[in-house]
Amino acid sequence: GENVEQHPSTLSVQEGDSAVIKCTYSDSASNYFPWYKQELGKRPQLIIDIRSNVGEKKDQRIAVTLNKTAKHFSLHITETQPEDSAVYFCAASGGSNYKLTFGKGTLLTVNP
Amino acid sequence: DTGVSQDPRHKITKRGQNVTFRCDPISEHNRLYWYRQTLGQGPEFLTYFQNEAQLEKSRLLSDRFSAERPKGSFSTLEIQRTEQGDSAMYLCASSLIEGYTFGSGTRLTVV
């Protein structure tokens, strides 16, 4: 089955800096890669996703890049703000059921 | 209908008891998923419904677990003879295709 590795497990940045979280996946058939943000005690929320036919996608301060050859994808957050502090999960999916395999998460702390 | 609803939010049960959780998806979503999340980990897939049909079950879902989605609307997840290792957050999600919306989860504590 699919295996998703996520790094780093914790990331601390100063407000205004950029943050990058990286994930690798094992199943070359995976074709959908979402990112979720989970604040303490709350539900995971989809913040951005990318399909395998696209190399990069951007939404305001967040962007995701995908390298299918290397089987890795990354989340980029620019101009970080304290409210960006949360756990971020990457995930991968292949097939019509959209079953997701998640990474173990990255705890991002943005220091004011 | 503002999102995916799960009930109860918290459940404490004694080992060996049965528990049942309910999920009400977003009304127009035909896909419904159950995941389990333990502390410090990402959600793990348990099972998937398309309408009323249960199309996939994880090997994590032992025979003590059963899920239903009668009439393709709400879903229930039952755990029989609970064990301490069942303690976790049980998350439900729904979607039309990709891009799940998760519920707030049911936190199960088995004592």
Short mmCIF file of C-alpha atoms in Angstrom, two decimals:
data_model
loop_
_atom_site.label_atom_id
_atom_site.label_comp_id
_atom_site.label_asym_id
_atom_site.label_seq_id
_atom_site.Cartn_x
_atom_site.Cartn_y
_atom_site.Cartn_z
CA GLY A 1 0.00 0.00 0.00
CA GLU A 2 0.85 3.68 -0.08
CA ASN A 3 3.34 5.12 2.40
CA VAL A 4 3.71 8.86 2.98
CA GLU A 5 6.71 10.33 4.80
CA GLN A 6 6.56 13.91 6.06
CA HIS A 7 9.37 16.20 7.25
CA PRO A 8 10.10 17.98 9.45
CA SER A 9 7.99 16.85 12.39
CA THR A 10 8.30 20.28 14.00
CA LEU A 11 9.08 23.66 12.47
CA SER A 12 9.48 26.98 14.23
CA VAL A 13 9.70 30.23 12.26
CA GLN A 14 9.52 33.94 12.94
CA GLU A 15 6.49 35.85 11.81
CA GLY A 16 6.97 36.99 8.23
CA ASP A 17 9.36 34.18 7.32
CA SER A 18 8.54 31.36 4.93
CA ALA A 19 7.87 27.78 5.94
CA VAL A 20 8.36 24.67 3.80
CA ILE A 21 7.06 21.18 4.60
CA LYS A 22 8.06 18.22 2.45
CA CYS A 23 6.43 14.86 1.79
CA THR A 24 7.38 11.80 -0.20
CA TYR A 25 5.09 9.01 -1.34
CA SER A 26 5.73 5.48 -2.45
CA ASP A 27 2.93 4.54 -4.85
CA SER A 28 3.55 5.87 -8.35
CA ALA A 29 -0.19 5.43 -9.06
CA SER A 30 -1.08 8.19 -6.57
CA ASN A 31 -2.52 11.17 -8.40
CA TYR A 32 -4.13 13.45 -5.80
CA PHE A 33 -2.24 15.26 -3.03
CA PRO A 34 -4.13 17.39 -0.47
CA TRP A 35 -2.79 19.31 2.50
CA TYR A 36 -4.76 19.68 5.72
CA LYS A 37 -4.35 22.12 8.61
CA GLN A 38 -5.42 20.96 12.06
CA GLU A 39 -5.53 23.35 14.98
CA LEU A 40 -5.46 21.92 18.47
CA GLY A 41 -8.68 20.11 19.26
CA LYS A 42 -10.23 20.91 15.90
CA ARG A 43 -11.03 19.09 12.69
CA PRO A 44 -8.54 18.80 9.83
CA GLN A 45 -9.31 21.43 7.22
CA LEU A 46 -8.33 21.22 3.57
CA ILE A 47 -6.13 24.18 2.68
CA ILE A 48 -4.85 23.28 -0.78
CA ASP A 49 -4.62 20.27 -3.07
CA ILE A 50 -2.92 19.33 -6.31
CA ARG A 51 -3.44 16.70 -8.97
CA SER A 52 -0.67 14.84 -10.67
CA ASN A 53 -1.16 16.60 -14.00
CA VAL A 54 -0.16 19.91 -12.40
CA GLY A 55 3.31 20.81 -11.14
CA GLU A 56 2.44 23.77 -8.95
CA LYS A 57 -0.62 25.43 -7.48
CA LYS A 58 -0.86 28.66 -5.53
CA ASP A 59 -3.55 30.22 -3.34
CA GLN A 60 -2.58 33.54 -1.80
CA ARG A 61 0.21 32.83 0.71
CA ILE A 62 0.25 29.07 0.26
CA ALA A 63 1.56 27.02 -2.63
CA VAL A 64 2.12 23.35 -3.33
CA THR A 65 4.66 21.87 -5.71
CA LEU A 66 4.72 18.31 -7.03
CA ASN A 67 7.60 16.34 -8.53
CA LYS A 68 6.10 13.11 -9.88
CA THR A 69 9.43 11.72 -11.00
CA ALA A 70 10.92 12.00 -7.54
CA LYS A 71 7.56 11.24 -5.87
CA HIS A 72 7.65 14.21 -3.58
CA PHE A 73 5.51 17.25 -2.96
CA SER A 74 5.92 20.30 -0.76
CA LEU A 75 3.84 22.95 0.98
CA HIS A 76 5.15 26.50 0.97
CA ILE A 77 3.73 29.19 3.24
CA THR A 78 5.02 32.71 2.73
CA GLU A 79 4.74 35.71 5.05
CA THR A 80 3.78 33.46 7.95
CA GLN A 81 1.45 34.77 10.63
CA PRO A 82 0.83 33.54 14.20
CA GLU A 83 -2.55 32.16 13.09
CA ASP A 84 -0.72 29.80 10.72
CA SER A 85 0.46 27.90 13.82
CA ALA A 86 -1.07 24.41 13.63
CA VAL A 87 -0.30 20.83 12.63
CA TYR A 88 -0.12 20.37 8.87
CA PHE A 89 -0.72 16.98 7.24
CA CYS A 90 0.08 15.94 3.71
CA ALA A 91 -1.77 13.05 2.11
CA ALA A 92 -1.78 11.03 -1.09
CA SER A 93 -4.48 9.17 -2.95
CA GLY A 94 -4.81 7.05 -6.07
CA GLY A 95 -7.85 5.41 -7.59
CA SER A 96 -11.49 6.36 -7.72
CA ASN A 97 -12.24 5.94 -4.04
CA TYR A 98 -10.02 8.88 -2.97
CA LYS A 99 -8.87 6.99 0.10
CA LEU A 100 -6.16 9.13 1.69
CA THR A 101 -2.87 8.02 3.23
CA PHE A 102 -1.63 10.73 5.55
CA GLY A 103 1.82 11.72 6.71
CA LYS A 104 2.49 11.98 10.43
CA GLY A 105 2.16 15.74 10.49
CA THR A 106 4.31 18.82 11.03
CA LEU A 107 3.76 21.08 14.02
CA LEU A 108 4.34 24.60 12.73
CA THR A 109 4.89 27.35 15.29
CA VAL A 110 5.02 30.95 14.10
CA ASN A 111 6.59 33.18 16.71
CA PRO A 112 5.43 36.82 16.82
CA ASP B 1 -26.41 22.25 6.79
CA THR B 2 -23.06 23.81 7.52
CA GLY B 3 -20.80 20.79 7.60
CA VAL B 4 -20.23 17.25 8.75
CA SER B 5 -21.71 16.51 12.17
CA GLN B 6 -20.54 13.81 14.52
CA ASP B 7 -22.15 12.62 17.71
CA PRO B 8 -21.15 12.28 20.47
CA ARG B 9 -18.11 14.55 20.71
CA HIS B 10 -16.69 12.57 23.59
CA LYS B 11 -17.31 9.04 24.83
CA ILE B 12 -15.79 7.35 27.85
CA THR B 13 -16.53 3.65 28.13
CA LYS B 14 -15.37 0.70 30.12
CA ARG B 15 -13.34 -2.00 28.42
CA GLY B 16 -15.59 -4.66 26.99
CA GLN B 17 -18.55 -2.35 26.38
CA ASN B 18 -20.01 -1.62 22.94
CA VAL B 19 -20.10 1.91 21.56
CA THR B 20 -21.75 3.47 18.52
CA PHE B 21 -20.90 6.76 16.84
CA ARG B 22 -22.96 8.67 14.34
CA CYS B 23 -21.94 10.83 11.39
CA ASP B 24 -24.19 13.13 9.39
CA PRO B 25 -22.42 14.14 6.18
CA ILE B 26 -23.03 17.20 4.05
CA SER B 27 -26.36 16.39 2.43
CA GLU B 28 -25.32 16.36 -1.21
CA HIS B 29 -22.14 14.34 -0.61
CA ASN B 30 -22.41 10.75 -1.77
CA ARG B 31 -19.01 9.66 -0.42
CA LEU B 32 -18.45 9.07 3.28
CA TYR B 33 -15.25 8.01 5.03
CA TRP B 34 -14.28 6.99 8.55
CA TYR B 35 -10.76 7.59 9.82
CA ARG B 36 -9.08 7.05 13.17
CA GLN B 37 -6.52 9.46 14.59
CA THR B 38 -4.28 8.85 17.59
CA LEU B 39 -2.17 11.47 19.32
CA GLY B 40 0.71 12.70 17.20
CA GLN B 41 -0.34 10.76 14.12
CA GLY B 42 -2.16 11.50 10.92
CA PRO B 43 -5.64 10.10 10.34
CA GLU B 44 -5.73 6.42 9.30
CA PHE B 45 -8.34 5.16 6.85
CA LEU B 46 -10.95 2.77 8.24
CA THR B 47 -13.75 2.47 5.69
CA TYR B 48 -15.47 4.13 2.73
CA PHE B 49 -19.06 4.32 1.53
CA GLN B 50 -20.39 5.48 -1.78
CA ASN B 51 -24.05 6.10 -1.19
CA GLU B 52 -25.19 3.11 0.90
CA ALA B 53 -22.55 0.70 -0.39
CA GLN B 54 -19.50 0.01 1.77
CA LEU B 55 -16.83 -0.25 -0.92
CA GLU B 56 -13.63 -0.61 1.06
CA LYS B 57 -12.54 -1.59 4.54
CA SER B 58 -9.07 -1.27 6.03
CA ARG B 59 -7.28 -4.19 7.60
CA LEU B 60 -7.32 -1.97 10.72
CA LEU B 61 -11.04 -2.65 10.92
CA SER B 62 -11.18 -5.87 12.90
CA ASP B 63 -14.34 -7.93 13.16
CA ARG B 64 -15.23 -5.95 16.30
CA PHE B 65 -15.84 -2.91 14.10
CA SER B 66 -18.86 -2.48 11.87
CA ALA B 67 -20.09 0.48 9.89
CA GLU B 68 -23.33 1.14 8.10
CA ARG B 69 -24.82 3.86 5.97
CA PRO B 70 -28.49 3.03 5.53
CA LYS B 71 -30.18 4.86 2.66
CA GLY B 72 -26.94 6.59 1.82
CA SER B 73 -27.42 9.35 4.37
CA PHE B 74 -26.00 9.24 7.92
CA SER B 75 -23.52 6.58 8.95
CA THR B 76 -22.83 4.71 12.17
CA LEU B 77 -19.63 3.11 13.37
CA GLU B 78 -19.97 0.49 16.07
CA ILE B 79 -17.15 -0.99 18.11
CA GLN B 80 -17.98 -4.13 20.05
CA ARG B 81 -16.09 -5.34 23.11
CA THR B 82 -13.95 -2.21 23.27
CA GLU B 83 -10.27 -2.48 24.15
CA GLN B 84 -7.92 0.16 25.49
CA GLY B 85 -6.18 0.25 22.11
CA ASP B 86 -9.41 1.54 20.59
CA SER B 87 -8.94 4.86 22.38
CA ALA B 88 -8.60 7.45 19.63
CA MET B 89 -10.36 10.23 17.77
CA TYR B 90 -12.78 8.81 15.20
CA LEU B 91 -13.22 11.20 12.29
CA CYS B 92 -15.88 11.12 9.64
CA ALA B 93 -15.49 12.92 6.32
CA SER B 94 -17.67 13.39 3.27
CA SER B 95 -17.16 14.53 -0.31
CA LEU B 96 -18.58 14.56 -3.81
CA ILE B 97 -15.29 13.49 -5.36
CA GLU B 98 -12.00 14.70 -3.92
CA GLY B 99 -11.56 17.33 -1.25
CA TYR B 100 -13.02 15.94 1.95
CA THR B 101 -14.79 17.92 4.62
CA PHE B 102 -14.06 16.38 8.01
CA GLY B 103 -16.32 16.41 11.03
CA SER B 104 -15.06 17.41 14.46
CA GLY B 105 -14.70 13.80 15.48
CA THR B 106 -15.71 11.60 18.38
CA ARG B 107 -13.01 11.16 21.00
CA LEU B 108 -13.23 7.68 22.50
CA THR B 109 -11.55 6.85 25.78
CA VAL B 110 -11.64 3.23 26.91
CA VAL B 111 -10.91 2.82 30.62
#
